[in-house]
Coordinates of C-alpha atoms in Angstrom, one line a residue:
X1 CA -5.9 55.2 -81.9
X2 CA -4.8 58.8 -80.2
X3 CA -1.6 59.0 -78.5
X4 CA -4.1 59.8 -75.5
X5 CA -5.5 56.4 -75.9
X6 CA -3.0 54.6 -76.9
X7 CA -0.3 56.3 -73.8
X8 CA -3.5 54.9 -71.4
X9 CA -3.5 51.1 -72.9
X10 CA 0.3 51.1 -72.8
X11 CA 0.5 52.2 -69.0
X12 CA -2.1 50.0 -67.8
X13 CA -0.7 46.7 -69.5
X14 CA 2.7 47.4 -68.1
X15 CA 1.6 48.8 -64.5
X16 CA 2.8 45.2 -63.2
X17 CA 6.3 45.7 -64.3
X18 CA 6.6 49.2 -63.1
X19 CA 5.0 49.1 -60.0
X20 CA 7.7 46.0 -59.3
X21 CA 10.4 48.4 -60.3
X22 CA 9.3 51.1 -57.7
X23 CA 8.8 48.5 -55.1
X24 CA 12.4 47.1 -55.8
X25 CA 13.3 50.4 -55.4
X26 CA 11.9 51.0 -51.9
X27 CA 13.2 47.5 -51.0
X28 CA 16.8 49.3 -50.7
X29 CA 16.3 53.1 -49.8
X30 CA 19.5 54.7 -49.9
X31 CA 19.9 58.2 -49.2
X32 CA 21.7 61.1 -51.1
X33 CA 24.5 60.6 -53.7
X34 CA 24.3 57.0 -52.1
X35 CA 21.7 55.5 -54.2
X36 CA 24.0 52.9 -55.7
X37 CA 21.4 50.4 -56.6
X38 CA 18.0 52.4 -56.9
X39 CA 20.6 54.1 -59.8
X40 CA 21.3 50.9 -61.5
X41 CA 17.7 49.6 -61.5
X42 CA 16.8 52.3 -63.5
X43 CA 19.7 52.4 -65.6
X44 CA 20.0 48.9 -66.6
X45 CA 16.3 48.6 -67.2
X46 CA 16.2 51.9 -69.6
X47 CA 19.2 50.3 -71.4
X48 CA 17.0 46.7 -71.2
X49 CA 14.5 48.5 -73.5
X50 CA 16.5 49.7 -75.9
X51 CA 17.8 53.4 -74.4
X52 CA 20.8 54.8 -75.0
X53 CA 22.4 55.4 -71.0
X54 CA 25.5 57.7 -69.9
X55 CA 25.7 57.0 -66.0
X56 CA 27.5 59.1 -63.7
X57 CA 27.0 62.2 -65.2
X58 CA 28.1 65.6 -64.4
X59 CA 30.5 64.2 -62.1
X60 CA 27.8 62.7 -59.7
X61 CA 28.6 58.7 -59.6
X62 CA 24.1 58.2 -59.2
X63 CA 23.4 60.9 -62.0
X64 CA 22.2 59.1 -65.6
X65 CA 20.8 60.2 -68.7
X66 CA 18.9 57.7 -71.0
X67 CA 18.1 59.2 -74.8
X68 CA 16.2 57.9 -77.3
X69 CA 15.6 60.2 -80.9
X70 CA 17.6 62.8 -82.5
X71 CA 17.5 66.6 -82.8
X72 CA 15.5 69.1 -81.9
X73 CA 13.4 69.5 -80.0
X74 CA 15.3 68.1 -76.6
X75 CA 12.3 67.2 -74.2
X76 CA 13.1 66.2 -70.6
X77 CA 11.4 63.9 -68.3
X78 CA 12.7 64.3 -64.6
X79 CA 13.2 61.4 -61.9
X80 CA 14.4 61.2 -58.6
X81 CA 14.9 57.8 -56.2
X82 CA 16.4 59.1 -52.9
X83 CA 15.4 58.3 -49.1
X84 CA 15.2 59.4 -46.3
X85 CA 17.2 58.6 -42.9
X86 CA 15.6 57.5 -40.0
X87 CA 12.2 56.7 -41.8
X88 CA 12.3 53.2 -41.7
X89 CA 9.1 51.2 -41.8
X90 CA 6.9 48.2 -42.8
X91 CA 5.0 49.0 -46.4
X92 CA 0.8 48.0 -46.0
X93 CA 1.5 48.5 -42.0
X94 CA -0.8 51.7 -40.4
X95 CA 1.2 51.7 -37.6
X96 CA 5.1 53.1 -36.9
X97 CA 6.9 49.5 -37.5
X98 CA 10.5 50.4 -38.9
X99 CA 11.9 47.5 -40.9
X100 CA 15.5 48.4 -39.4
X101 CA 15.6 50.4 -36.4
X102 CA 16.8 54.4 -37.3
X103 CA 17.1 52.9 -41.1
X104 CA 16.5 54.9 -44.2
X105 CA 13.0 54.7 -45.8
X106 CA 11.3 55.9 -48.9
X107 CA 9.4 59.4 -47.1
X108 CA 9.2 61.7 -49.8
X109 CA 8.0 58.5 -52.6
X110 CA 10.6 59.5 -54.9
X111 CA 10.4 55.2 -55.4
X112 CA 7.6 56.4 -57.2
X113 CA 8.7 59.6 -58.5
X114 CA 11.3 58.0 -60.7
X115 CA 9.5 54.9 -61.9
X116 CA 6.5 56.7 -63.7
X117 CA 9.4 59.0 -65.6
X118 CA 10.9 55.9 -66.7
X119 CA 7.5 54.7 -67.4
X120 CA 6.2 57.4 -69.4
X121 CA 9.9 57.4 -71.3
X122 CA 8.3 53.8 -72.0
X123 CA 4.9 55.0 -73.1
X124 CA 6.7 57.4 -76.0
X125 CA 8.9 54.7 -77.2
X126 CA 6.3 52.7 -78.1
X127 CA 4.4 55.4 -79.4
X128 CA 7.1 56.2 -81.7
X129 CA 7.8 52.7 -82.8
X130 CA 4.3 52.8 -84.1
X131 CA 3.5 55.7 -85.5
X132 CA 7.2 58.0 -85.7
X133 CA 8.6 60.4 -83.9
X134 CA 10.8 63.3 -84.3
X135 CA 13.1 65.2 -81.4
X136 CA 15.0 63.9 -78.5
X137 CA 13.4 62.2 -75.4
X138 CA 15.8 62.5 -72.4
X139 CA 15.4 60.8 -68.9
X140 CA 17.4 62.0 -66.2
X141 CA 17.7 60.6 -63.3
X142 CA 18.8 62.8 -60.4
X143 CA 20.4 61.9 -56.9
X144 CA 20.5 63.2 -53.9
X145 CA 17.0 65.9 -54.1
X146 CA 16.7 65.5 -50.3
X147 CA 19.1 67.6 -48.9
X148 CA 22.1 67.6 -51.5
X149 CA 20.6 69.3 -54.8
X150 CA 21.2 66.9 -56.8
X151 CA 19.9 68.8 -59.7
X152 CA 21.4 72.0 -59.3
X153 CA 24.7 70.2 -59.9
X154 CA 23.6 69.0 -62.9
X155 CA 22.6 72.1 -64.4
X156 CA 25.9 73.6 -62.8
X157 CA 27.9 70.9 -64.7
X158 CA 25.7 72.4 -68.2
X159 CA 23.3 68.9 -68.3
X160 CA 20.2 71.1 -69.3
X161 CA 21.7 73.5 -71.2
X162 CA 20.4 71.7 -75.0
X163 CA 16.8 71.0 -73.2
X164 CA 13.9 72.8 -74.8
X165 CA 11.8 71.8 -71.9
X166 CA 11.1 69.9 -68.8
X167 CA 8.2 68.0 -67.0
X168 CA 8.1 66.3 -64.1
X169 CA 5.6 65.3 -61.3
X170 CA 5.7 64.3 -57.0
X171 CA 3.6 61.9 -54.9
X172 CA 1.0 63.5 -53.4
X173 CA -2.7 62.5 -51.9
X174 CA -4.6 64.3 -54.5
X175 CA -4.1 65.4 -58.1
X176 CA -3.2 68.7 -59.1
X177 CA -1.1 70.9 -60.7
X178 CA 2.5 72.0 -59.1
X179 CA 2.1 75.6 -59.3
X180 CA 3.8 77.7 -56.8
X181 CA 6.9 78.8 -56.4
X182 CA 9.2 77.6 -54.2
X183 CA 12.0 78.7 -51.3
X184 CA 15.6 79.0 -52.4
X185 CA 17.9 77.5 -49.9
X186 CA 21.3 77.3 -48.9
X187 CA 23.0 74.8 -46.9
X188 CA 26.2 74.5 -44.5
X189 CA 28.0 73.2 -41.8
X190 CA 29.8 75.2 -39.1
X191 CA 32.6 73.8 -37.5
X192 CA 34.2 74.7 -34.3
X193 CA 37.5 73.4 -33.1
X194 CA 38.5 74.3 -29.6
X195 CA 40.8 72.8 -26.7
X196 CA 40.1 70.2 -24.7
X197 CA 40.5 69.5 -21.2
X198 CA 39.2 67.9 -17.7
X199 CA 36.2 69.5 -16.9
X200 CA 36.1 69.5 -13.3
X201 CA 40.4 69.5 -12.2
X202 CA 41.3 72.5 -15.1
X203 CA 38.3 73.7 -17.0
X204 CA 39.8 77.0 -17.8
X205 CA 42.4 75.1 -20.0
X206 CA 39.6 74.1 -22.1
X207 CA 37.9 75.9 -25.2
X208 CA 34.2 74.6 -25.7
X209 CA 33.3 73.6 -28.8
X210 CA 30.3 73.0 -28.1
X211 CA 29.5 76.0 -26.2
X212 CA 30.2 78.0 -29.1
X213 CA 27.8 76.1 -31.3
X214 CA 25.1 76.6 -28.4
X215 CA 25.9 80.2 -28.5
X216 CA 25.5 80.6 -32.3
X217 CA 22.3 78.6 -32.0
X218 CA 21.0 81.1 -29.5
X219 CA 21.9 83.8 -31.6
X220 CA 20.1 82.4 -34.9
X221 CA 17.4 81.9 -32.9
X222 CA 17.4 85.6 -32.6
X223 CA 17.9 86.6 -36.0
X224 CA 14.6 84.9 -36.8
X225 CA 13.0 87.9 -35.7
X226 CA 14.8 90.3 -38.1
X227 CA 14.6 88.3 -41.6
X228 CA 11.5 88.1 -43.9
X229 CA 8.4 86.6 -42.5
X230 CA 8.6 83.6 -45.1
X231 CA 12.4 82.7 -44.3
X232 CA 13.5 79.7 -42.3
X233 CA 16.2 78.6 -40.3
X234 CA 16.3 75.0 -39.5
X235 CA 19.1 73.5 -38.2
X236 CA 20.4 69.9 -36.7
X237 CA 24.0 69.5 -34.2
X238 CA 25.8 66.9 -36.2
X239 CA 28.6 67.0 -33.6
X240 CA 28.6 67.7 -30.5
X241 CA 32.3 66.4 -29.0
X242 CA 31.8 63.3 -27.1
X243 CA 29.0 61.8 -24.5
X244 CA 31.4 62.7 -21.6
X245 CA 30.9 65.6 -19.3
X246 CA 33.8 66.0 -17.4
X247 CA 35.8 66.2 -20.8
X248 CA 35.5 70.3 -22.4
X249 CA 34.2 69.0 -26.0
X250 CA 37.2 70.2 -28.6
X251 CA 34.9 69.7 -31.3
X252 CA 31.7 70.2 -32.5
X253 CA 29.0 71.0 -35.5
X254 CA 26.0 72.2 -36.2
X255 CA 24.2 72.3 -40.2
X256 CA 22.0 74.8 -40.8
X257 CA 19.5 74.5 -44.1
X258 CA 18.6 78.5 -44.6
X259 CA 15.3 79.2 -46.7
X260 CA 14.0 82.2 -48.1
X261 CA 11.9 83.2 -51.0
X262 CA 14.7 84.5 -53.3
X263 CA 18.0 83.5 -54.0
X264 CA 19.4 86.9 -52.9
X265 CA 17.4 87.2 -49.8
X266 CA 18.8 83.1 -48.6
X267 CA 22.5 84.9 -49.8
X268 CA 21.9 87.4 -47.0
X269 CA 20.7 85.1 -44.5
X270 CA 23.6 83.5 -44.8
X271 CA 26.3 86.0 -44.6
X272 CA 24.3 86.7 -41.7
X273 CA 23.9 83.8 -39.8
X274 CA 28.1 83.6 -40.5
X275 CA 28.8 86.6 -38.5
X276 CA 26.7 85.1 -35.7
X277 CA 28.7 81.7 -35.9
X278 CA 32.1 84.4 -36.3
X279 CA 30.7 86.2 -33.1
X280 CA 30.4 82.3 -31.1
X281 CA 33.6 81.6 -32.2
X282 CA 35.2 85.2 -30.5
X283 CA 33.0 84.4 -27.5
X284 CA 34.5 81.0 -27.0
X285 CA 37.9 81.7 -28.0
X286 CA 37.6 78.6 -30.3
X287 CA 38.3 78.3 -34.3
X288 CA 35.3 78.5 -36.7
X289 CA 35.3 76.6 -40.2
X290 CA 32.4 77.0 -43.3
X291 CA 31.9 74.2 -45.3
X292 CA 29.3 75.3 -48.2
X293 CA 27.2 72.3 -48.4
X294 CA 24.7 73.3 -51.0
X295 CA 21.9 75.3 -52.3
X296 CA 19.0 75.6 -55.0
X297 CA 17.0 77.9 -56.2
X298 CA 13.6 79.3 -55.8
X299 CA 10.9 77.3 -58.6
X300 CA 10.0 79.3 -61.5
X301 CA 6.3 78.5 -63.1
X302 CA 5.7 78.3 -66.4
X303 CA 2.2 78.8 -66.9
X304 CA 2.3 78.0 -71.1
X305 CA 3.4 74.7 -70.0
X306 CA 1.6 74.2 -67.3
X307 CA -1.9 74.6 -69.4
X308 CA -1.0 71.8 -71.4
X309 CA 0.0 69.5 -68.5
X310 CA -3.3 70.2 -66.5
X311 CA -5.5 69.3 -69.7
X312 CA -3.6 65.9 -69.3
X313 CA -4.2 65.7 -65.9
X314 CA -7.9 66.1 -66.6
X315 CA -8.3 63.5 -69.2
X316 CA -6.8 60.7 -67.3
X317 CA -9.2 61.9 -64.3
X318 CA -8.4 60.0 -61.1
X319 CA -7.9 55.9 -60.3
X320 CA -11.0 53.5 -58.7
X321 CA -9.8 52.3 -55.4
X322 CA -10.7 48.7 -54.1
X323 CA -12.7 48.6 -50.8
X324 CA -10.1 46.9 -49.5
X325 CA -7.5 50.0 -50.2
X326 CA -10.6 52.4 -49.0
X327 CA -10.3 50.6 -45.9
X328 CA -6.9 51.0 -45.5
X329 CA -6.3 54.7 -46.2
X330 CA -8.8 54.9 -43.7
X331 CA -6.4 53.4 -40.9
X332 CA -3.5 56.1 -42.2
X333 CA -5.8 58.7 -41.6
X334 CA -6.9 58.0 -38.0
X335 CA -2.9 58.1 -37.6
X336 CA -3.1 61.4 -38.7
X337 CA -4.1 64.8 -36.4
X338 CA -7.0 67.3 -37.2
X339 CA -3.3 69.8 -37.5
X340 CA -1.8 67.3 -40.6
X341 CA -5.8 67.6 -42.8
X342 CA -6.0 71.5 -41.9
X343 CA -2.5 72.0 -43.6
X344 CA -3.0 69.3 -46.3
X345 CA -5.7 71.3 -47.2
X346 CA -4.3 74.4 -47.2
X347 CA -1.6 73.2 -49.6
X348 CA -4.2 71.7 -51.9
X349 CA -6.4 74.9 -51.8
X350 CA -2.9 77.3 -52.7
X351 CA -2.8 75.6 -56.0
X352 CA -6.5 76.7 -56.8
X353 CA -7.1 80.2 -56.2
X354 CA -10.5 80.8 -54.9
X355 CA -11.9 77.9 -56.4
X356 CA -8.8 75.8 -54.6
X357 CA -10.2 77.0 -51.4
X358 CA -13.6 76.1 -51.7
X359 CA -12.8 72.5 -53.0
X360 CA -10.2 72.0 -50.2
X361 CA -13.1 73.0 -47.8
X362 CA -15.8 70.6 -49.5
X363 CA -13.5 67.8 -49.1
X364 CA -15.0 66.7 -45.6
X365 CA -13.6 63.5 -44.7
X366 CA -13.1 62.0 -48.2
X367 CA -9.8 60.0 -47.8
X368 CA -8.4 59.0 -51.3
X369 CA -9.4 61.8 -54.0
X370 CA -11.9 61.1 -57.1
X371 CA -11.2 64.6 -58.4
X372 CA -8.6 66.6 -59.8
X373 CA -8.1 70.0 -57.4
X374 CA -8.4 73.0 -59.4
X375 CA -5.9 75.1 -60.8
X376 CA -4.9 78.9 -61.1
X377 CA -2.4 81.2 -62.1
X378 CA -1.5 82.1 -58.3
X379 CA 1.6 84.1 -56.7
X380 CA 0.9 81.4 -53.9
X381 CA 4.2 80.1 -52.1
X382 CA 4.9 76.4 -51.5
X383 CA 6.7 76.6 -48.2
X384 CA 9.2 74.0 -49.2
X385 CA 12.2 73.6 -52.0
X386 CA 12.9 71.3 -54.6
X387 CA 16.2 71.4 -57.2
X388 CA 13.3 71.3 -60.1
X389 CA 14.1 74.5 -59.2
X390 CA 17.1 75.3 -61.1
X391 CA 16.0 73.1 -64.1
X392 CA 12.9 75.9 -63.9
X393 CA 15.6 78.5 -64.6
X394 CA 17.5 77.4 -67.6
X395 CA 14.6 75.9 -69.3
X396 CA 10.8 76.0 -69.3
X397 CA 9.5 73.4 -66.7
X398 CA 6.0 72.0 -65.5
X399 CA 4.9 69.7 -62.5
X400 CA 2.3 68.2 -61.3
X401 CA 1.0 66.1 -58.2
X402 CA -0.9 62.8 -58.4
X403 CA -2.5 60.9 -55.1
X404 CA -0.4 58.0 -54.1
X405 CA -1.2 58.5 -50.3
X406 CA -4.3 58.8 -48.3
X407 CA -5.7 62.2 -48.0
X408 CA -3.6 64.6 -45.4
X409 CA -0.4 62.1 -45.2
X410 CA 2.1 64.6 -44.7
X411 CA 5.6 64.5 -46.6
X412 CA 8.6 63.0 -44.4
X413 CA 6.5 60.5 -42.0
X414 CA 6.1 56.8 -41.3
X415 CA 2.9 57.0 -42.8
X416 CA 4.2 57.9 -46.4
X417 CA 6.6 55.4 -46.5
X418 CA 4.1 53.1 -45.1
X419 CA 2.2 54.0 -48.0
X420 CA 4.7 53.7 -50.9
X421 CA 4.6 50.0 -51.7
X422 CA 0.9 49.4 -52.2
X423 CA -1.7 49.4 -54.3
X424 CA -2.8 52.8 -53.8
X425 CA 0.9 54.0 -54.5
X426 CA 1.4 52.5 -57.7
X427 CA -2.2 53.7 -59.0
X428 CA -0.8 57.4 -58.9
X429 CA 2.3 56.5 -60.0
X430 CA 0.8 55.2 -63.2
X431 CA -1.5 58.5 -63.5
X432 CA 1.6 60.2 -63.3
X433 CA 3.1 58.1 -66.2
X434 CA 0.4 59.3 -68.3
X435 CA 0.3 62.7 -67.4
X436 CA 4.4 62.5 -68.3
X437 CA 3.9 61.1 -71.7
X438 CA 1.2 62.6 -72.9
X439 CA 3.0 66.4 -72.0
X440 CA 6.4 65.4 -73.5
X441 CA 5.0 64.0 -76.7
X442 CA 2.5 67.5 -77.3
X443 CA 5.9 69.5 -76.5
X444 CA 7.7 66.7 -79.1
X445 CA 5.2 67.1 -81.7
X446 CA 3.7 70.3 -81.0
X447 CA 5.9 73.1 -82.2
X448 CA 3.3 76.2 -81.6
X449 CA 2.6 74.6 -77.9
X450 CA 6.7 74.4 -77.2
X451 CA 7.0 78.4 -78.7
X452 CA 4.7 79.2 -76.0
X453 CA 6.7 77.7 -73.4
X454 CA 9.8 79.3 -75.0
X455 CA 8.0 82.5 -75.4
X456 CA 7.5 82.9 -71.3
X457 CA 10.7 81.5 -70.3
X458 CA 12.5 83.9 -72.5
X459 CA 10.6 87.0 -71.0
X460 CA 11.2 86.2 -67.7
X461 CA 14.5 85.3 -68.2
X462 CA 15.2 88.3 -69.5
X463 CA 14.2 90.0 -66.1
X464 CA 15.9 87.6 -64.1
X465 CA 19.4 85.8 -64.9
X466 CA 19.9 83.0 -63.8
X467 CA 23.4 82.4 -61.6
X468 CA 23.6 79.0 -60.1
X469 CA 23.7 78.9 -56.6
X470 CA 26.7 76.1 -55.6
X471 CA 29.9 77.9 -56.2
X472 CA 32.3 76.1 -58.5
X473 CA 34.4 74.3 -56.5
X474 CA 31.8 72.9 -54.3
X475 CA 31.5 69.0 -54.9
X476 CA 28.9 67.1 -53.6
X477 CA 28.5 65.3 -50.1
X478 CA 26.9 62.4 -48.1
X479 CA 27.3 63.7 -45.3

């Protein structure tokens, strides 16, 4: 039997046990550096099966790494299990029905993402009990992606520095390769402390807080117009002093998350965007703190690696849906606007090239995909981030996408998490699995293959160092 073969009997027998795992998982979404019990679940089962686990690694209490094998090569299988806040909702339900109201929920799938790493750490175990192996297998599972970089900590703290290479995957609603670069970000809280006082009997006592955080949103707002066309500035008022208006607020906060396509260019945005906060806090005659939240880098493609994870991605082709799951991706999408399919398929067709664009425009009003989107070597830009980034610049690293959501279902929503405990879900996460195992092993076994990957990292290393982005004496936050 070919590992191929044997990778796709293995997955489907156990799809029972793994989809329960990445149900029990979304059964207690907890968000970053928080994920006490998503953590465990993982954790204990890897060790269950035989795994050798280190948990709280690197200094984050969530972090693990389960090993199985010895020596070289090191080959790294990548899983997340974070949530979201305020994304609570009912799994199988097409419309918004939060379980707990403003509660976290599973909005990104990474109850998924993490599962079919363990599950393809599975597949090569039992590979290797049957026919040998040779190398290292590594799972890592990372807290805290969603807003807190869990990764680049990781790699800060030297976690990657032994790892020959790196695969990983994300929920998506169709299958294709990963492969566009990414924005760096940066992200920090700005904290002004002013006087308070009676708002109406001695206002000019009083120092506004929160007028100096209004003032240094109006100024961001315009700096938008003097920074590269792809940077953002997003930004959310944490605190804002009180609900009472006849008190002068003596404290306030706003978080800004600052994206750009380079590291260097998100460095500058932010120097920036602290002058403007420096200039609010002059204005308002009130004190102005930074607290560096954190920050990743910008995703670095490896295209050696790549072509061996989209010829996996190819042979296991695409899962048979049920009428009954038809039926129901079909509710999700009437959910969805004409606005959420004309940018799902513009984020399909970026992965493809030309030929991307014509797929994505052939796709009419198919709902759950029975084809793999085609891929290309594109400078295309993914206008989001991921900490996969960092991993991508200290060691060659592919990714893919497989369809666990109906058609169009955009990242961060009701309808995702709606989506993440169902059939249709657990289907892609499984195809995942397989595109996981089958990668890793060819890397373990496949020394020319692995040079390849070496070979291009090496060369673009060389042009550009890699500095990690959190400063050293940064430490991770909830909040």
């Amino acid at each position: 039997m070919s590992a191929h073969d044997f990778i796709d009997r293995y997955i489907d027998q156990h799809q029972a046990r793994f989809s329960a795992l990445s149900d029990a998982i979304w059964d207690v979404p907890e968000t970053r550096f928080e994920e006490t019990q998503s953590s465990a679940l993982l954790a204990d089962t890897l060790a269950q099966e035989g795994f050798e686990v280190e948990r709280g690694v690197g200094g984050l209490d969530t972090a693990l790494i389960a090993s199985i094998g010895h020596g070289q090569p090191v080959i790294a299988i990548l899983g997340e299990f974070d949530a979201l806040a305020g994304l609570s909702q009912q799994a199988g339900c097409a419309t918004p029905e939060p379980l707990v109201e403003n509660g976290n929920g599973h909005g990104c799938g990474h109850n998924l993402l993490g599962t079919a790493g363990l599950a393809a750490a599975f597949a090569i175990k039992a590979w290797w009990a049957e026919q040998g192996g040779r190398g290292t297998l590594r799972f890592y599972g990372c807290p805290g992606e969603e807003g807190g970089s869990g990764k680049t900590f990781m790699v800060r703290e030297g976690l990657f520095d032994d790892v020959d290479a790196a695969v990983t995957w994300h929920p998506e609603g169709f299958s294709g390769m990963f492969n566009l670069s990414t924005l760096a970000n940066i992200q920090a809280a700005f904290h002004f402390k002013g006087v308070a006082a009676h708002a109406a009997n001695s206002p000019h006592l009083g120092r506004s807080a929160l007028d100096a955080v209004t003032l240094m949103n109006t100024g961001a707002n315009f700096l938008r117009e003097h920074i590269v066309q792809e940077a953002r500035l997003h930004y959310a008022v944490t605190q804002t002093g009180g609900v009472s208006p006849n008190v002068v607020q003596a404290d306030a906060e706003v978080l800004y998350l600052i994206r750009a396509p380079q590291l260097d260019q998100a460095q500058d945005i932010y120097h920036r965007v602290i002058n403007i906060a420096k200039g609010a806090a002059l204005m308002t005659d009130t004190q102005m703190t930074v607290r560096f939240d954190k920050a990743c880098s910008s995703y670095v493609p490896n295209r050696a690696l790549e072509a061996v994870m989209e010829r996996n991605l190819h042979h296991f082709g695409l899962p048979h849906y049920t009428a009954q799951e038809q039926a129901f991706a079909a509710a999700i999408r009437a959910t969805l606007s004409k606005d959420d399919l004309r940018n799902a398929r513009l984020n399909a067709a970026r992965t493809g090239g030309e030929a991307g664009i014509a797929w994505a425009e052939a796709l009419g009003d198919k709902v759950l995909m029975d084809e793999v989107a085609p891929y290309a070597v594109t400078r295309e830009l993914l206008y989001g981030s991921t900490d996969v980034g960092d991993v991508s610049w200290v060691t060659p690293t592919a990714q893919c996408f497989a369809p666990c959501f109906a058609f169009g279902t955009p990242l961060h929503t009701w309808q995702l998490v709606a989506q993440g405990r169902t059939p249709i879900a657990h289907k892609g996460m499984c195809l995942a699995a397989k595109v996981l195992a089958a990668t890793a092993l060819t890397l373990l076994h496949d020394d020319a293959a692995l040079a390849r990957c070496r070979e291009e990292f090496d060369r673009v290393r060389r042009e550009q160092p890699y500095v990690c982005p959190i400063p050293a004496g940064v430490q991770p936050s909830t909040l």
